[in-house]
Every structure is written in structure tokens, then in C-alpha cells.
Amino acid sequence: MTTTLLRPVRQLAAATLIGPRRQAVAPHAEPVTDAAAPRASIALEDVSKVYPNGRRALADVDLVVPDGDFVFIVGRSGAGKSTLIRLLIRDELATSGRVLVAGRDLRRLSRREIPRLRRQVGIVFQDFKLLPHKTVRDNVAFALEVTGTPGRQIRPAVERVLALVGLTGAADQYPNQLSGGEQQRTAIARALVHEPRVVIADEPTGNLDPLISWEIIQLLLRINELGTTVLMATHNADVVTALRRRVVALEDGRVVRDEIGGYHREY
């Protein structure tokens, strides 16, 4: 495995042994230009999304997430959280405005470039989305296989990331043999194995009990503390309030709050 591939994983392994490295929450920035884009993991500039049936899911959204930030996205069902995530992974395109991820304007990406972008963005879903007939190890390995990673690099990368999420002993088990927390750890390992610049977690604790939810949150925090940007959509008011990180609230497709603080019950 190359030195570049190993370095962040080794850092994460070291942090697991010596404890978390604290860092200041990055200040909020103005919307970026192309020249400034590499300084931000995510940037939306006056973004709106209107579906063919006329429903407006996002309206005039400006949002910048600097490298290394940890951001909660909150809002009622239908507020626009899911649409925002689909735009960031280029499942959909904005109707107007610009969406930049890892310095790339998503509208300008060719179809061939989309897989390369998604190697820089790890996705964690509420319902895990694991392949039921593959083991934990094979679920994580599959994320590398489909992007053409050389075979000699896959096994070491998978073993290291499974150790980091605490699943070495469950590597040969299938999803239906795992607890909900173990399934989500598998999903996080799969998201992390590419060493992405950004991890997007869509309600990652929605199907978990409170104790396991906190374990998953601690894992995401550890990943963030090593420099990976984390964007987490959630309804978990207790987690948001306890962590006092940046909170971006959506309502009717608009950003109505963007500040450090807790979860307001009206969201």
C-alpha cells in the first residue's frame, strides 16, 4: 500500500491509542470563488432546487463548510435535508446556483468524473445499505473494488479500517448476524476506506438506541478530529445540544439558522 494511502489511517490508529486531538471549530466563511474553492470542502452559492412537479425543495441556499468542520444539518421532514445531500453526492443537479464539493463545481463534472468525486465523499445512511450476501470484510472491500483499486492494496486497507471501527472480530460475519451498531460501524468503515475528504452522514443514529447512538457519534467525532470534514443530518436533539457544534437549520428549503449551539425544538 502506498504511503499516501496509509498516512491518514495510521494517524487515526494513533489517535485511537493516545486519545482525541482537539481542534477549534473552523470559522464560517463567505461563499467561495473557484480560486478559493480548495479551502472549503463544501460550498453552495445561491442554490435552488425545483422538481418537475413544481415543488421547491431548496431556495437561495448559501453555505460554506471549511475543511475540517463538523456540521449538523437539522430541520423537519420535508425541510430540504435529503435534497441537499443528493446534490452534494451529485445524485441530482441544482436548478440554479453552484454546488462545489472538494473544490469541484458539480455541474461541470462529466459522467466519467463522478466516481472520482465520490471517492472523496464518504456516505453513511440511516438504513446502512449493506450488501446482505457479503461479509463485513467484503462489504468494505467492495467500495474499493468498484473504483479499480489494485487488489494488493485492498486487503490491508480493509483490515486497518475494520480495526479502527472495532470490527476485526466480526469481519467474516454477514449483516444479518450483526447488531444495529455493528452494521452502522461497517457502513462507516466502508465510507472511510477511501480516506475521503468529506463524510456525509444521513441520520446515522436514526435506527439505533441511545447508548449505541453515542458510540457512533464518538466515532464520527474521532474521524473529524483527524481533519475529515463531517456533515451530519439528524433529528437527534440530545446529540446536537450536547456537542455544541455548528448547526445549520433548514425550513421550507431555506437556511434559517447557521451558528454554534444546540438544537431548537421547533426544528
XYZ file of C-alpha atoms in Angstrom:
267
model
C 0.000 0.000 0.000
C 1.308 3.433 -0.789
C 2.473 5.881 1.853
C -0.257 8.318 0.825
C -2.938 5.702 1.380
C -1.591 4.673 4.751
C -0.865 8.045 6.325
C -4.391 9.111 7.429
C -5.201 5.581 8.559
C -2.067 5.474 10.662
C -2.950 8.859 12.130
C -6.385 7.545 13.058
C -4.849 4.443 14.601
C -2.501 6.592 16.652
C -5.351 8.815 17.790
C -7.278 5.739 18.871
C -4.407 4.867 21.166
C -3.494 8.282 22.520
C -6.925 9.920 22.646
C -8.626 12.674 20.674
C -6.793 15.649 19.268
C -8.791 18.792 19.939
C -9.221 21.408 17.253
C -11.115 24.656 17.038
C -14.297 24.751 15.037
C -13.463 26.422 11.744
C -14.958 29.891 11.332
C -17.815 30.332 8.922
C -16.639 31.634 5.585
C -18.208 33.568 2.766
C -19.236 31.679 -0.386
C -16.119 30.718 -2.288
C -14.928 31.504 -5.763
C -13.106 28.948 -7.885
C -9.769 30.319 -6.667
C -10.773 29.834 -3.028
C -12.628 26.549 -3.503
C -9.809 24.258 -2.237
C -10.141 25.915 1.186
C -13.676 24.610 1.575
C -14.873 21.036 1.500
C -18.403 22.114 0.529
C -19.808 25.336 -0.866
C -23.288 26.195 -2.100
C -23.808 29.543 -3.795
C -27.399 30.756 -4.204
C -28.609 27.194 -4.765
C -32.226 26.361 -5.536
C -33.810 23.050 -6.478
C -37.243 22.851 -8.094
C -38.648 19.475 -9.141
C -40.634 18.964 -12.372
C -43.910 18.947 -10.415
C -43.157 22.491 -9.272
C -42.171 21.639 -5.695
C -39.325 23.847 -4.481
C -37.060 21.762 -2.222
C -34.267 24.325 -1.746
C -34.369 28.090 -2.178
C -31.433 30.512 -2.376
C -29.142 28.432 -0.151
C -25.686 29.825 0.621
C -23.495 27.550 2.698
C -19.749 27.090 3.145
C -18.248 24.204 5.105
C -14.488 24.710 5.605
C -12.104 21.781 5.605
C -12.187 20.043 8.982
C -15.558 21.411 10.111
C -18.234 19.304 11.829
C -21.717 20.480 10.882
C -25.158 19.297 11.886
C -27.942 19.772 9.330
C -31.319 19.890 11.084
C -34.893 20.524 10.066
C -38.315 18.936 9.963
C -39.151 16.265 7.408
C -39.500 17.994 4.061
C -37.240 20.884 5.046
C -34.714 20.032 2.327
C -32.068 17.947 4.128
C -32.308 14.935 1.819
C -32.296 17.108 -1.286
C -29.185 18.868 -0.038
C -27.407 15.543 0.427
C -28.432 14.323 -3.028
C -26.960 17.476 -4.534
C -23.680 17.001 -2.652
C -23.179 13.471 -3.966
C -24.428 14.512 -7.416
C -27.392 12.209 -7.442
C -29.213 15.348 -8.602
C -28.254 18.739 -10.017
C -29.322 22.104 -8.660
C -31.877 24.010 -10.715
C -29.838 27.165 -10.219
C -26.735 28.248 -8.350
C -23.424 26.437 -7.854
C -22.565 23.388 -5.742
C -18.869 22.785 -5.098
C -17.502 19.722 -3.315
C -13.780 19.203 -2.736
C -13.177 22.212 -4.957
C -15.136 20.853 -7.933
C -18.167 22.502 -9.489
C -20.551 19.539 -9.679
C -22.464 20.858 -12.669
C -19.272 20.834 -14.728
C -18.356 17.230 -13.941
C -18.524 14.745 -16.778
C -20.169 11.390 -16.130
C -16.724 9.814 -16.111
C -15.555 12.152 -13.328
C -18.419 11.389 -10.924
C -16.873 8.169 -9.493
C -13.652 10.088 -8.823
C -15.608 12.722 -6.897
C -17.392 10.083 -4.841
C -14.062 8.664 -3.717
C -13.607 11.984 -1.910
C -17.054 11.819 -0.270
C -17.937 9.002 2.124
C -21.656 8.385 2.668
C -23.276 6.853 5.769
C -27.018 6.121 5.632
C -29.627 5.562 8.337
C -30.505 2.119 6.974
C -26.852 1.078 6.473
C -27.321 -0.096 2.842
C -25.026 -3.088 3.300
C -24.931 -5.897 0.754
C -26.699 -8.771 2.571
C -24.813 -11.624 0.896
C -21.356 -10.195 1.562
C -19.437 -10.377 4.819
C -18.373 -7.282 6.739
C -14.921 -7.518 5.161
C -16.346 -7.940 1.678
C -18.811 -5.071 2.090
C -15.939 -2.732 2.869
C -13.681 -4.200 0.189
C -16.399 -3.777 -2.424
C -16.141 0.009 -2.092
C -12.526 -0.246 -3.276
C -13.103 -2.930 -5.879
C -15.702 -0.929 -7.807
C -13.302 2.009 -8.125
C -10.473 -0.074 -9.533
C -8.167 -0.107 -6.521
C -5.322 -2.589 -7.128
C -6.049 -5.907 -5.420
C -2.833 -5.909 -3.413
C -3.949 -2.687 -1.690
C -7.485 -3.732 -0.815
C -6.960 -6.298 1.961
C -4.530 -4.177 4.049
C -6.756 -1.102 3.719
C -9.855 -3.050 4.743
C -8.166 -4.696 7.737
C -6.882 -1.379 9.039
C -10.217 0.394 8.798
C -12.064 -2.536 10.398
C -9.639 -2.389 13.309
C -10.306 1.330 13.672
C -14.075 0.878 13.938
C -13.720 -2.140 16.239
C -14.939 -4.847 13.868
C -11.906 -7.063 13.332
C -13.600 -9.889 15.207
C -16.763 -9.588 13.111
C -15.054 -9.363 9.711
C -16.402 -12.711 8.492
C -19.969 -12.190 9.673
C -22.889 -11.211 7.454
C -25.098 -8.157 8.052
C -27.970 -10.246 9.463
C -25.599 -11.556 12.151
C -24.715 -8.058 13.363
C -26.344 -5.674 15.824
C -27.565 -2.333 14.523
C -24.493 -0.610 15.921
C -22.177 -3.103 14.234
C -23.963 -2.619 10.932
C -23.508 1.134 11.196
C -19.827 0.690 12.070
C -19.492 -1.416 8.940
C -21.112 1.370 6.939
C -18.707 3.906 8.457
C -15.744 1.666 7.644
C -16.971 1.435 4.057
C -17.291 5.237 3.898
C -13.835 5.716 5.405
C -11.851 3.161 3.414
C -11.231 5.614 0.550
C -9.872 8.173 3.061
C -12.398 10.755 1.832
C -12.095 14.488 2.315
C -15.753 14.640 3.420
C -18.024 12.213 5.253
C -21.768 12.823 4.904
C -23.901 11.010 7.478
C -27.649 10.960 6.794
C -29.458 10.245 10.088
C -26.755 7.722 11.100
C -28.282 7.123 14.545
C -31.930 7.054 13.453
C -32.267 3.264 13.858
C -30.115 2.899 16.972
C -30.770 3.013 20.693
C -29.339 5.963 22.671
C -26.246 4.182 24.007
C -25.196 2.855 20.605
C -26.003 6.233 19.067
C -23.419 7.895 21.281
C -20.814 5.312 20.292
C -21.425 6.090 16.626
C -21.231 9.832 17.282
C -17.922 9.390 19.118
C -16.540 7.524 16.120
C -17.595 10.318 13.766
C -16.018 12.874 16.090
C -12.738 10.967 16.087
C -12.739 10.917 12.293
C -13.422 14.658 12.261
C -10.697 15.426 14.780
C -8.160 13.995 12.350
C -9.158 16.506 9.709
C -12.019 14.894 7.780
C -14.994 17.176 7.265
C -18.216 15.699 8.654
C -21.696 16.804 7.639
C -24.423 15.054 9.638
C -28.157 15.343 9.020
C -30.051 14.438 12.172
C -33.210 14.760 14.260
C -31.338 13.745 17.409
C -31.789 16.854 19.560
C -29.867 15.412 22.524
C -26.734 14.815 20.449
C -26.827 18.237 18.787
C -27.392 20.049 22.068
C -24.702 18.132 23.941
C -21.947 18.604 21.361
C -22.403 22.339 20.749
C -21.056 22.191 17.203
C -22.099 24.215 14.183
C -25.805 23.796 13.397
C -27.379 24.663 10.048
C -31.186 24.600 10.213
C -33.366 24.296 7.122
C -37.013 25.299 6.910
C -39.048 25.166 3.704
C -35.811 24.754 1.760
C -34.109 27.827 3.210
C -31.299 28.205 5.737
C -32.919 29.854 8.763
C -30.083 29.359 11.234
C -26.315 28.833 10.973
C -24.443 29.090 14.266
C -22.712 27.197 17.039
C -25.256 25.928 19.511
C -27.942 23.464 20.403
C -30.983 22.020 18.706
C -34.038 24.258 18.764
C -37.168 22.224 19.371
C -39.058 23.866 16.517
C -36.779 22.013 14.079
